[in-house]
PDB file of C-alpha atoms in Angstrom:
ATOM      1  CA  MET A 180       0.000   0.000   0.000  1.00 88.00           C
ATOM      2  CA  LYS A 181       1.225   3.492  -0.864  1.00 92.00           C
ATOM      3  CA  LEU A 182       0.330   6.710   0.896  1.00 95.00           C
ATOM      4  CA  ASN A 183      -1.708   7.985  -2.050  1.00 91.00           C
ATOM      5  CA  GLU A 184      -3.806   4.812  -1.812  1.00 95.00           C
ATOM      6  CA  THR A 185      -4.823   5.352   1.813  1.00 97.00           C
ATOM      7  CA  ALA A 186      -7.940   7.078   3.113  1.00 98.00           C
ATOM      8  CA  ARG A 187      -7.512  10.855   3.240  1.00 98.00           C
ATOM      9  CA  ILE A 188      -8.096  10.779   6.984  1.00 98.00           C
ATOM     10  CA  GLY A 189      -5.425   8.857   8.861  1.00 98.00           C
ATOM     11  CA  LEU A 190      -4.838   8.460  12.587  1.00 98.00           C
ATOM     12  CA  GLY A 191      -2.205  10.445  14.444  1.00 98.00           C
ATOM     13  CA  CYS A 192      -1.351   8.135  17.343  1.00 98.00           C
ATOM     14  CA  MET A 193       0.758  10.517  19.458  1.00 97.00           C
ATOM     15  CA  ASN A 194      -1.820  11.448  22.072  1.00 94.00           C
ATOM     16  CA  LEU A 195      -2.372   7.801  23.001  1.00 97.00           C
ATOM     17  CA  SER A 196       1.034   7.988  24.716  1.00 95.00           C
ATOM     18  CA  HIS A 197       2.358  11.534  24.715  1.00 88.00           C
ATOM     19  CA  ALA A 198       1.942  15.301  25.034  1.00 89.00           C
ATOM     20  CA  TYR A 199      -1.676  15.838  26.107  1.00 92.00           C
ATOM     21  CA  GLY A 200      -1.550  14.981  29.774  1.00 85.00           C
ATOM     22  CA  THR A 201      -2.166  11.494  31.166  1.00 90.00           C
ATOM     23  CA  PRO A 202      -2.638   9.003  28.307  1.00 94.00           C
ATOM     24  CA  PRO A 203      -5.590   6.599  28.335  1.00 96.00           C
ATOM     25  CA  PRO A 204      -5.222   3.153  29.915  1.00 97.00           C
ATOM     26  CA  GLU A 205      -3.477   0.715  27.609  1.00 97.00           C
ATOM     27  CA  GLN A 206      -6.556  -1.464  27.169  1.00 98.00           C
ATOM     28  CA  ASP A 207      -8.533   1.571  25.969  1.00 98.00           C
ATOM     29  CA  ALA A 208      -5.785   2.568  23.556  1.00 98.00           C
ATOM     30  CA  VAL A 209      -5.595  -0.968  22.169  1.00 98.00           C
ATOM     31  CA  ALA A 210      -9.363  -0.979  21.687  1.00 98.00           C
ATOM     32  CA  LEU A 211      -9.257   2.389  19.904  1.00 98.00           C
ATOM     33  CA  LEU A 212      -6.558   1.296  17.455  1.00 98.00           C
ATOM     34  CA  ASN A 213      -8.471  -1.841  16.547  1.00 98.00           C
ATOM     35  CA  ARG A 214     -11.713   0.096  16.242  1.00 98.00           C
ATOM     36  CA  ALA A 215      -9.960   2.498  13.881  1.00 98.00           C
ATOM     37  CA  LEU A 216      -9.101  -0.388  11.565  1.00 98.00           C
ATOM     38  CA  ASP A 217     -12.673  -1.657  11.776  1.00 98.00           C
ATOM     39  CA  ILE A 218     -14.014   1.782  10.778  1.00 97.00           C
ATOM     40  CA  GLY A 219     -11.723   1.980   7.758  1.00 98.00           C
ATOM     41  CA  TYR A 220      -8.634   3.870   8.893  1.00 98.00           C
ATOM     42  CA  ASN A 221      -5.609   2.473   7.069  1.00 98.00           C
ATOM     43  CA  HIS A 222      -2.861   4.992   7.883  1.00 98.00           C
ATOM     44  CA  PHE A 223      -1.314   5.093  11.375  1.00 98.00           C
ATOM     45  CA  ASP A 224       1.298   7.709  12.266  1.00 98.00           C
ATOM     46  CA  THR A 225       3.724   7.381  15.179  1.00 98.00           C
ATOM     47  CA  ALA A 226       7.318   8.334  16.095  1.00 98.00           C
ATOM     48  CA  ALA A 227      10.250   7.275  18.252  1.00 97.00           C
ATOM     49  CA  LEU A 228       9.699  10.431  20.318  1.00 95.00           C
ATOM     50  CA  TYR A 229       6.108   9.700  21.317  1.00 96.00           C
ATOM     51  CA  GLY A 230       6.279   8.378  24.843  1.00 94.00           C
ATOM     52  CA  PHE A 231       9.981   7.751  24.145  1.00 94.00           C
ATOM     53  CA  GLY A 232       9.129   4.559  22.266  1.00 96.00           C
ATOM     54  CA  ALA A 233       5.946   3.727  24.166  1.00 97.00           C
ATOM     55  CA  ASN A 234       3.682   4.712  21.260  1.00 98.00           C
ATOM     56  CA  GLU A 235       5.489   2.448  18.808  1.00 98.00           C
ATOM     57  CA  SER A 236       5.342  -0.377  21.373  1.00 98.00           C
ATOM     58  CA  LEU A 237       1.613   0.210  21.815  1.00 98.00           C
ATOM     59  CA  ILE A 238       0.975  -0.090  18.083  1.00 98.00           C
ATOM     60  CA  GLY A 239       3.096  -3.219  17.918  1.00 98.00           C
ATOM     61  CA  LYS A 240       1.162  -4.822  20.751  1.00 98.00           C
ATOM     62  CA  ALA A 241      -2.278  -3.658  19.611  1.00 98.00           C
ATOM     63  CA  VAL A 242      -2.372  -4.196  15.859  1.00 98.00           C
ATOM     64  CA  SER A 243       0.756  -5.964  14.590  1.00 98.00           C
ATOM     65  CA  HIS A 244      -1.448  -9.017  14.006  1.00 98.00           C
ATOM     66  CA  ARG A 245      -3.372  -6.854  11.492  1.00 98.00           C
ATOM     67  CA  ARG A 246      -0.261  -5.397   9.861  1.00 98.00           C
ATOM     68  CA  ASP A 247      -1.506  -5.958   6.319  1.00 97.00           C
ATOM     69  CA  GLU A 248      -4.501  -3.689   6.972  1.00 98.00           C
ATOM     70  CA  PHE A 249      -2.666  -0.391   7.429  1.00 98.00           C
ATOM     71  CA  PHE A 250       0.042   1.903   6.095  1.00 98.00           C
ATOM     72  CA  LEU A 251       2.543   2.533   8.884  1.00 98.00           C
ATOM     73  CA  ALA A 252       4.480   5.775   9.304  1.00 98.00           C
ATOM     74  CA  SER A 253       7.047   6.549  11.975  1.00 98.00           C
ATOM     75  CA  LYS A 254       9.866   9.048  12.539  1.00 98.00           C
ATOM     76  CA  CYS A 255      13.477   9.386  13.658  1.00 98.00           C
ATOM     77  CA  VAL A 256      15.945  12.197  14.578  1.00 98.00           C
ATOM     78  CA  LEU A 257      13.862  13.479  17.523  1.00 96.00           C
ATOM     79  CA  VAL A 258      14.863  10.859  20.089  1.00 92.00           C
ATOM     80  CA  PRO A 259      15.546  10.527  23.810  1.00 85.00           C
ATOM     81  CA  ASP A 260      19.199  11.026  24.771  1.00 81.00           C
ATOM     82  CA  ASP A 261      21.157   8.971  27.314  1.00 78.00           C
ATOM     83  CA  ALA A 262      19.701  11.092  30.123  1.00 76.00           C
ATOM     84  CA  GLY A 263      16.161  10.356  28.953  1.00 77.00           C
ATOM     85  CA  LYS A 264      15.545  13.842  27.578  1.00 83.00           C
ATOM     86  CA  ARG A 265      14.366  14.958  24.139  1.00 88.00           C
ATOM     87  CA  SER A 266      17.249  15.411  21.722  1.00 92.00           C
ATOM     88  CA  LEU A 267      17.852  16.132  18.042  1.00 95.00           C
ATOM     89  CA  ASP A 268      20.212  13.674  16.333  1.00 97.00           C
ATOM     90  CA  GLY A 269      20.325  13.333  12.561  1.00 98.00           C
ATOM     91  CA  ARG A 270      23.585  11.408  12.323  1.00 97.00           C
ATOM     92  CA  PRO A 271      23.362   8.425   9.966  1.00 98.00           C
ATOM     93  CA  GLU A 272      24.315   5.912  12.659  1.00 98.00           C
ATOM     94  CA  THR A 273      21.603   7.236  14.994  1.00 97.00           C
ATOM     95  CA  ILE A 274      18.966   7.166  12.248  1.00 98.00           C
ATOM     96  CA  LYS A 275      19.726   3.526  11.499  1.00 98.00           C
ATOM     97  CA  LYS A 276      19.840   2.582  15.174  1.00 97.00           C
ATOM     98  CA  THR A 277      16.514   4.343  15.782  1.00 98.00           C
ATOM     99  CA  CYS A 278      14.917   2.487  12.865  1.00 98.00           C
ATOM    100  CA  ASP A 279      16.080  -0.918  14.102  1.00 98.00           C
ATOM    101  CA  ALA A 280      14.685  -0.183  17.558  1.00 98.00           C
ATOM    102  CA  ALA A 281      11.408   1.015  16.041  1.00 98.00           C
ATOM    103  CA  LEU A 282      10.991  -2.150  13.989  1.00 98.00           C
ATOM    104  CA  LYS A 283      11.412  -4.217  17.129  1.00 98.00           C
ATOM    105  CA  ARG A 284       8.922  -2.135  19.112  1.00 98.00           C
ATOM    106  CA  LEU A 285       6.402  -2.135  16.256  1.00 98.00           C
ATOM    107  CA  SER A 286       6.716  -5.924  15.855  1.00 98.00           C
ATOM    108  CA  THR A 287       7.174  -5.618  12.116  1.00 98.00           C
ATOM    109  CA  ASP A 288       9.948  -6.032   9.577  1.00 97.00           C
ATOM    110  CA  TYR A 289       9.175  -2.857   7.608  1.00 98.00           C
ATOM    111  CA  ILE A 290       7.861   0.670   8.025  1.00 98.00           C
ATOM    112  CA  ASP A 291       5.987   2.001   5.006  1.00 98.00           C
ATOM    113  CA  LEU A 292       7.035   5.639   5.488  1.00 98.00           C
ATOM    114  CA  TYR A 293       9.887   6.874   7.665  1.00 98.00           C
ATOM    115  CA  TYR A 294      10.287  10.588   8.369  1.00 98.00           C
ATOM    116  CA  LEU A 295      13.113  12.767   9.496  1.00 98.00           C
ATOM    117  CA  HIS A 296      11.048  14.160  12.370  1.00 98.00           C
ATOM    118  CA  ARG A 297      13.108  17.331  12.253  1.00 97.00           C
ATOM    119  CA  TYR A 298      16.023  18.563  10.156  1.00 97.00           C
ATOM    120  CA  ASP A 299      19.118  18.424  12.358  1.00 97.00           C
ATOM    121  CA  LYS A 300      21.134  21.358  11.008  1.00 97.00           C
ATOM    122  CA  ASN A 301      24.239  20.164  12.847  1.00 97.00           C
ATOM    123  CA  VAL A 302      24.433  17.279  10.369  1.00 98.00           C
ATOM    124  CA  PRO A 303      24.627  17.747   6.581  1.00 98.00           C
ATOM    125  CA  LEU A 304      21.158  17.042   5.190  1.00 98.00           C
ATOM    126  CA  GLU A 305      22.702  14.863   2.495  1.00 98.00           C
ATOM    127  CA  ASP A 306      24.233  12.613   5.172  1.00 98.00           C
ATOM    128  CA  SER A 307      20.910  12.132   6.955  1.00 98.00           C
ATOM    129  CA  MET A 308      19.172  11.482   3.651  1.00 98.00           C
ATOM    130  CA  GLY A 309      21.871   9.007   2.673  1.00 98.00           C
ATOM    131  CA  ALA A 310      21.045   6.975   5.767  1.00 98.00           C
ATOM    132  CA  MET A 311      17.363   7.034   4.871  1.00 98.00           C
ATOM    133  CA  ALA A 312      18.175   5.870   1.335  1.00 98.00           C
ATOM    134  CA  ASP A 313      20.213   3.019   2.828  1.00 98.00           C
ATOM    135  CA  LEU A 314      17.205   1.955   4.900  1.00 98.00           C
ATOM    136  CA  VAL A 315      15.098   1.852   1.733  1.00 98.00           C
ATOM    137  CA  SER A 316      17.731  -0.264  -0.020  1.00 98.00           C
ATOM    138  CA  ALA A 317      17.820  -2.617   2.969  1.00 98.00           C
ATOM    139  CA  GLY A 318      14.042  -3.099   2.767  1.00 98.00           C
ATOM    140  CA  LYS A 319      13.479  -1.752   6.264  1.00 98.00           C
ATOM    141  CA  ILE A 320      11.422   1.227   5.085  1.00 98.00           C
ATOM    142  CA  GLY A 321       9.335   1.734   1.978  1.00 98.00           C
ATOM    143  CA  ALA A 322       9.579   5.482   1.496  1.00 98.00           C
ATOM    144  CA  VAL A 323      11.167   8.610   2.959  1.00 98.00           C
ATOM    145  CA  GLY A 324       9.380  11.602   4.458  1.00 98.00           C
ATOM    146  CA  LEU A 325      10.281  14.923   6.068  1.00 98.00           C
ATOM    147  CA  SER A 326       8.558  16.797   8.879  1.00 98.00           C
ATOM    148  CA  GLU A 327       8.387  20.571   9.472  1.00 98.00           C
ATOM    149  CA  VAL A 328      10.767  21.549   6.665  1.00 98.00           C
ATOM    150  CA  SER A 329      10.939  24.463   4.244  1.00 98.00           C
ATOM    151  CA  ALA A 330      10.428  24.178   0.501  1.00 98.00           C
ATOM    152  CA  GLU A 331      14.167  24.712   0.028  1.00 98.00           C
ATOM    153  CA  THR A 332      15.028  21.827   2.362  1.00 98.00           C
ATOM    154  CA  LEU A 333      12.468  19.620   0.643  1.00 98.00           C
ATOM    155  CA  ALA A 334      14.081  20.303  -2.734  1.00 98.00           C
ATOM    156  CA  ARG A 335      17.573  19.556  -1.382  1.00 98.00           C
ATOM    157  CA  ALA A 336      16.444  16.291   0.178  1.00 98.00           C
ATOM    158  CA  HIS A 337      14.507  15.262  -2.915  1.00 98.00           C
ATOM    159  CA  ALA A 338      17.694  15.626  -4.967  1.00 97.00           C
ATOM    160  CA  VAL A 339      19.245  12.850  -2.840  1.00 97.00           C
ATOM    161  CA  HIS A 340      16.230  10.533  -2.661  1.00 98.00           C
ATOM    162  CA  PRO A 341      12.566  10.948  -3.660  1.00 98.00           C
ATOM    163  CA  ILE A 342      10.459  12.366  -0.826  1.00 98.00           C
ATOM    164  CA  ALA A 343       7.094  10.640  -0.589  1.00 98.00           C
ATOM    165  CA  ALA A 344       5.573  12.931   2.041  1.00 98.00           C
ATOM    166  CA  VAL A 345       6.081  16.128   3.984  1.00 98.00           C
ATOM    167  CA  GLN A 346       4.336  16.352   7.333  1.00 98.00           C
ATOM    168  CA  THR A 347       3.634  19.766   8.802  1.00 98.00           C
ATOM    169  CA  GLU A 348       1.096  21.297  11.146  1.00 98.00           C
ATOM    170  CA  PHE A 349      -1.691  22.707   8.991  1.00 98.00           C
ATOM    171  CA  SER A 350      -5.171  23.884   9.877  1.00 98.00           C
ATOM    172  CA  LEU A 351      -7.321  26.983   9.740  1.00 98.00           C
ATOM    173  CA  TRP A 352      -5.140  28.634  12.366  1.00 97.00           C
ATOM    174  CA  THR A 353      -1.720  27.413  11.157  1.00 98.00           C
ATOM    175  CA  ARG A 354      -0.914  28.166   7.507  1.00 97.00           C
ATOM    176  CA  ASN A 355       2.903  28.222   7.323  1.00 97.00           C
ATOM    177  CA  ALA A 356       2.807  25.563   4.592  1.00 98.00           C
ATOM    178  CA  ASP A 357       0.826  27.956   2.396  1.00 97.00           C
ATOM    179  CA  ILE A 358       3.939  30.109   1.983  1.00 98.00           C
ATOM    180  CA  ALA A 359       5.770  27.598  -0.214  1.00 98.00           C
ATOM    181  CA  VAL A 360       5.703  23.972   0.984  1.00 98.00           C
ATOM    182  CA  ILE A 361       2.305  22.910  -0.355  1.00 98.00           C
ATOM    183  CA  ASP A 362       3.183  24.268  -3.791  1.00 98.00           C
ATOM    184  CA  LYS A 363       6.584  22.546  -3.741  1.00 98.00           C
ATOM    185  CA  CYS A 364       4.941  19.271  -2.735  1.00 98.00           C
ATOM    186  CA  ARG A 365       2.580  19.532  -5.688  1.00 97.00           C
ATOM    187  CA  GLU A 366       5.510  20.262  -8.016  1.00 98.00           C
ATOM    188  CA  LEU A 367       7.478  17.223  -6.822  1.00 98.00           C
ATOM    189  CA  GLY A 368       4.545  14.819  -6.540  1.00 97.00           C
ATOM    190  CA  THR A 369       4.983  14.672  -2.759  1.00 98.00           C
ATOM    191  CA  THR A 370       1.973  14.043  -0.526  1.00 98.00           C
ATOM    192  CA  PHE A 371       1.358  16.738   2.084  1.00 98.00           C
ATOM    193  CA  VAL A 372       0.365  15.296   5.480  1.00 98.00           C
ATOM    194  CA  ALA A 373      -1.399  17.756   7.779  1.00 98.00           C
ATOM    195  CA  PHE A 374      -0.893  17.082  11.477  1.00 98.00           C
ATOM    196  CA  SER A 375      -2.961  18.820  14.162  1.00 98.00           C
ATOM    197  CA  PRO A 376      -5.636  19.624  11.538  1.00 98.00           C
ATOM    198  CA  VAL A 377      -8.157  20.498  14.257  1.00 98.00           C
ATOM    199  CA  ALA A 378      -5.597  22.756  15.962  1.00 98.00           C
ATOM    200  CA  ARG A 379      -4.919  20.549  18.988  1.00 97.00           C
ATOM    201  CA  GLY A 380      -8.597  20.577  19.890  1.00 96.00           C
ATOM    202  CA  TYR A 381      -9.209  24.303  19.452  1.00 98.00           C
ATOM    203  CA  LEU A 382     -11.302  23.889  16.288  1.00 98.00           C
ATOM    204  CA  CYS A 383     -13.517  21.259  17.938  1.00 97.00           C
ATOM    205  CA  GLY A 384     -15.147  24.024  19.951  1.00 96.00           C
ATOM    206  CA  THR A 385     -15.188  21.958  23.142  1.00 95.00           C
ATOM    207  CA  LEU A 386     -12.029  23.251  24.822  1.00 95.00           C
ATOM    208  CA  THR A 387     -13.357  26.422  26.371  1.00 95.00           C
ATOM    209  CA  ASP A 388     -11.146  26.658  29.485  1.00 94.00           C
ATOM    210  CA  VAL A 389      -7.378  26.236  29.194  1.00 93.00           C
ATOM    211  CA  ASN A 390      -7.192  25.999  32.978  1.00 92.00           C
ATOM    212  CA  SER A 391      -8.709  22.540  32.596  1.00 91.00           C
ATOM    213  CA  LEU A 392      -5.580  21.264  30.832  1.00 93.00           C
ATOM    214  CA  GLY A 393      -3.388  18.938  32.863  1.00 89.00           C
ATOM    215  CA  GLU A 394      -0.030  20.113  34.171  1.00 87.00           C
ATOM    216  CA  ARG A 395       1.838  17.923  31.658  1.00 88.00           C
ATOM    217  CA  ASP A 396      -0.251  19.010  28.690  1.00 94.00           C
ATOM    218  CA  LEU A 397       1.965  20.347  25.883  1.00 94.00           C
ATOM    219  CA  ARG A 398      -0.560  23.067  25.074  1.00 96.00           C
ATOM    220  CA  ARG A 399       0.338  24.849  28.302  1.00 95.00           C
ATOM    221  CA  THR A 400       3.643  25.802  26.658  1.00 95.00           C
ATOM    222  CA  MET A 401       2.024  27.190  23.503  1.00 97.00           C
ATOM    223  CA  PRO A 402       1.353  30.945  23.297  1.00 97.00           C
ATOM    224  CA  ARG A 403      -1.993  30.501  21.513  1.00 98.00           C
ATOM    225  CA  PHE A 404      -3.307  28.560  24.506  1.00 97.00           C
ATOM    226  CA  SER A 405      -2.162  31.091  27.100  1.00 96.00           C
ATOM    227  CA  ALA A 406      -4.652  32.554  29.560  1.00 95.00           C
ATOM    228  CA  GLU A 407      -4.270  35.886  27.782  1.00 97.00           C
ATOM    229  CA  ASN A 408      -4.611  34.717  24.165  1.00 98.00           C
ATOM    230  CA  TYR A 409      -6.963  31.756  24.225  1.00 98.00           C
ATOM    231  CA  PRO A 410     -10.161  33.623  25.214  1.00 97.00           C
ATOM    232  CA  LYS A 411      -9.571  35.962  22.255  1.00 97.00           C
ATOM    233  CA  ASN A 412      -9.052  32.986  19.943  1.00 98.00           C
ATOM    234  CA  LEU A 413     -12.322  31.431  21.095  1.00 98.00           C
ATOM    235  CA  GLU A 414     -14.143  34.501  19.770  1.00 97.00           C
ATOM    236  CA  LEU A 415     -12.961  33.632  16.239  1.00 98.00           C
ATOM    237  CA  LEU A 416     -14.866  30.339  16.202  1.00 98.00           C
ATOM    238  CA  THR A 417     -18.356  31.700  15.522  1.00 98.00           C
ATOM    239  CA  PRO A 418     -18.187  31.353  11.697  1.00 98.00           C
ATOM    240  CA  LEU A 419     -16.936  27.763  12.056  1.00 98.00           C
ATOM    241  CA  GLN A 420     -19.833  26.927  14.347  1.00 98.00           C
ATOM    242  CA  GLU A 421     -22.278  28.533  11.909  1.00 98.00           C
ATOM    243  CA  VAL A 422     -20.970  26.556   8.934  1.00 98.00           C
ATOM    244  CA  ALA A 423     -21.100  23.348  10.973  1.00 98.00           C
ATOM    245  CA  GLU A 424     -24.756  24.013  11.756  1.00 98.00           C
ATOM    246  CA  GLU A 425     -25.478  24.732   8.083  1.00 98.00           C
ATOM    247  CA  LEU A 426     -23.985  21.364   7.103  1.00 98.00           C
ATOM    248  CA  ASN A 427     -25.310  19.400  10.091  1.00 98.00           C
ATOM    249  CA  ALA A 428     -21.721  18.447  10.891  1.00 98.00           C
ATOM    250  CA  THR A 429     -19.404  18.844  13.856  1.00 98.00           C
ATOM    251  CA  MET A 430     -16.974  21.732  13.989  1.00 98.00           C
ATOM    252  CA  ALA A 431     -14.094  19.257  13.805  1.00 98.00           C
ATOM    253  CA  GLN A 432     -15.527  17.696  10.641  1.00 98.00           C
ATOM    254  CA  VAL A 433     -15.829  21.099   8.998  1.00 98.00           C
ATOM    255  CA  ALA A 434     -12.259  22.003  10.007  1.00 98.00           C
ATOM    256  CA  LEU A 435     -11.014  18.723   8.496  1.00 98.00           C
ATOM    257  CA  ALA A 436     -13.054  19.239   5.332  1.00 98.00           C
ATOM    258  CA  TRP A 437     -11.485  22.689   4.948  1.00 98.00           C
ATOM    259  CA  VAL A 438      -7.993  21.131   5.088  1.00 98.00           C
ATOM    260  CA  LEU A 439      -8.825  18.386   2.585  1.00 98.00           C
ATOM    261  CA  GLN A 440     -10.376  20.838   0.141  1.00 98.00           C
ATOM    262  CA  ARG A 441      -7.256  23.030   0.243  1.00 97.00           C
ATOM    263  CA  ASP A 442      -5.542  20.669  -2.219  1.00 96.00           C
ATOM    264  CA  ALA A 443      -6.153  17.188  -3.639  1.00 95.00           C
ATOM    265  CA  HIS A 444      -2.729  15.890  -2.542  1.00 95.00           C
ATOM    266  CA  ILE A 445      -3.332  16.632   1.163  1.00 98.00           C
ATOM    267  CA  VAL A 446      -4.147  13.965   3.740  1.00 98.00           C
ATOM    268  CA  ALA A 447      -4.868  14.725   7.400  1.00 98.00           C
ATOM    269  CA  ILE A 448      -3.979  12.770  10.532  1.00 98.00           C
ATOM    270  CA  PRO A 449      -6.083  13.992  13.468  1.00 98.00           C
ATOM    271  CA  GLY A 450      -5.482  12.251  16.768  1.00 97.00           C
ATOM    272  CA  THR A 451      -7.969  11.352  19.470  1.00 97.00           C
ATOM    273  CA  THR A 452      -8.414   9.204  22.532  1.00 96.00           C
ATOM    274  CA  ARG A 453     -12.210   8.987  22.159  1.00 95.00           C
ATOM    275  CA  LEU A 454     -14.096   6.443  20.077  1.00 96.00           C
ATOM    276  CA  SER A 455     -16.838   8.946  19.216  1.00 94.00           C
ATOM    277  CA  HIS A 456     -14.318  11.439  17.851  1.00 96.00           C
ATOM    278  CA  LEU A 457     -12.591   8.622  15.957  1.00 97.00           C
ATOM    279  CA  GLN A 458     -15.787   7.965  14.015  1.00 97.00           C
ATOM    280  CA  ASP A 459     -16.613  11.654  13.490  1.00 97.00           C
ATOM    281  CA  ASN A 460     -13.154  12.465  12.173  1.00 98.00           C
ATOM    282  CA  PHE A 461     -13.179   9.630   9.652  1.00 98.00           C
ATOM    283  CA  GLU A 462     -16.588  10.704   8.364  1.00 98.00           C
ATOM    284  CA  ALA A 463     -15.261  14.206   7.611  1.00 98.00           C
ATOM    285  CA  THR A 464     -14.411  12.994   4.113  1.00 97.00           C
ATOM    286  CA  GLY A 465     -18.159  13.034   3.460  1.00 97.00           C
ATOM    287  CA  VAL A 466     -18.448  16.747   4.313  1.00 98.00           C
ATOM    288  CA  THR A 467     -18.210  19.154   1.380  1.00 98.00           C
ATOM    289  CA  LEU A 468     -17.914  22.902   1.815  1.00 98.00           C
ATOM    290  CA  SER A 469     -19.245  25.226  -0.853  1.00 98.00           C
ATOM    291  CA  ASP A 470     -16.722  27.655  -2.292  1.00 98.00           C
ATOM    292  CA  LEU A 471     -18.387  30.413  -0.320  1.00 98.00           C
ATOM    293  CA  GLN A 472     -18.219  28.451   2.940  1.00 98.00           C
ATOM    294  CA  TRP A 473     -14.558  27.548   2.367  1.00 98.00           C
ATOM    295  CA  GLN A 474     -13.623  31.164   1.682  1.00 98.00           C
ATOM    296  CA  ARG A 475     -15.648  32.396   4.631  1.00 98.00           C
ATOM    297  CA  LEU A 476     -13.675  30.161   6.992  1.00 98.00           C
ATOM    298  CA  ASP A 477     -10.430  30.991   5.210  1.00 97.00           C
ATOM    299  CA  LYS A 478     -10.896  34.652   6.042  1.00 97.00           C
ATOM    300  CA  ALA A 479     -12.281  34.151   9.545  1.00 96.00           C
ATOM    301  CA  ILE A 480      -9.550  32.027  11.130  1.00 97.00           C
ATOM    302  CA  ASN A 481      -5.952  32.309   9.943  1.00 96.00           C
ATOM    303  CA  ASP A 482      -2.457  33.296  11.073  1.00 93.00           C
ATOM    304  CA  GLN A 483      -3.265  36.998  10.784  1.00 94.00           C
ATOM    305  CA  GLN A 484      -6.382  36.773  12.968  1.00 96.00           C
ATOM    306  CA  VAL A 485      -5.104  34.344  15.601  1.00 98.00           C
ATOM    307  CA  TYR A 486      -3.575  35.632  18.822  1.00 98.00           C
ATOM    308  CA  GLY A 487      -0.160  34.206  19.730  1.00 97.00           C
ATOM    309  CA  ARG A 488       2.536  32.170  17.994  1.00 96.00           C
ATOM    310  CA  ARG A 489       2.075  28.428  17.599  1.00 94.00           C
ATOM    311  CA  TYR A 490       5.306  27.524  19.468  1.00 95.00           C
ATOM    312  CA  ASN A 491       7.434  29.039  22.197  1.00 94.00           C
ATOM    313  CA  ASP A 492      11.060  29.938  21.448  1.00 93.00           C
ATOM    314  CA  ALA A 493      12.495  26.564  22.497  1.00 90.00           C
ATOM    315  CA  ALA A 494      10.166  24.538  20.272  1.00 91.00           C
ATOM    316  CA  GLN A 495      10.452  26.965  17.359  1.00 94.00           C
ATOM    317  CA  ALA A 496      14.235  26.524  17.311  1.00 92.00           C
ATOM    318  CA  ASP A 497      13.840  23.018  15.834  1.00 91.00           C
ATOM    319  CA  ILE A 498      11.392  24.099  13.107  1.00 95.00           C
ATOM    320  CA  ASP A 499      12.624  24.627   9.539  1.00 96.00           C
ATOM    321  CA  THR A 500       9.233  25.515   8.002  1.00 96.00           C
ATOM    322  CA  GLU A 501       8.863  29.049   6.626  1.00 96.00           C
ATOM    323  CA  ASN A 502       7.326  31.581   8.996  1.00 92.00           C
ATOM    324  CA  PHE A 503       4.994  34.495   8.331  1.00 87.00           C
TER     325      PHE A 503
END
């Protein structure tokens, strides 16, 4: 199975193990992954970073017996260091070591799509890409992807080995990829994978109080979710709610439909820990916005209207994507 043969809504698996406070009990996560396959999801996205390997292990335990039913994507370069802290390491030997460990955790002998989770600028890009090409030649991965890179970096990497996918945050409130990356993906025949397409829950319309977020929730570090900015951002949601009512859809479904209608080569990978949201998200492919509705949302919620940056300084330092 190739990425362009999968459903346009895939499953981002990160929050089953990482980033959004206390993850669900393992038995619930296992049930959700299997339910996703039953519904029709056939693209699962994980990474070595998520839970420092725990997310890959979860997928291996939960659905490796159904391996032929889904396209599997994972990532390297963002890895835990010897002290158990997040580190950036794009050296060829680390990439290969990370892949071998991932294969073991995932209980599989191949990963369909393997991303450089970030571009480690301390290592020549051509060296990191050479390691990825070696993994393809060894049959350990099927294709190479990049995450959070600029159009220039994409072109450089593609000159070493074809890039099957670029994964970047993209939603109504995050449009960095509109500057150049989406166009470059179209030019090169690269699939664009939108992560956080419902803006980490913001576009669902249900997160009304950021004080309810757990102490370990990643959103607490993000300026858009600050106590000062988030109430202002909530005021921007009225047009999204109105369009959802017009279409008899959820706000999340409308937000996903907006992303998918941006370009035919885009797929989205929303994450969730709830079975009801799992079903709703997958059914977003059946929601069609009129041109007027799409443009109305386009103008109502975007980088110019939103209050706050998407990342703090520390997180932004690892990002190569163009900025407004």
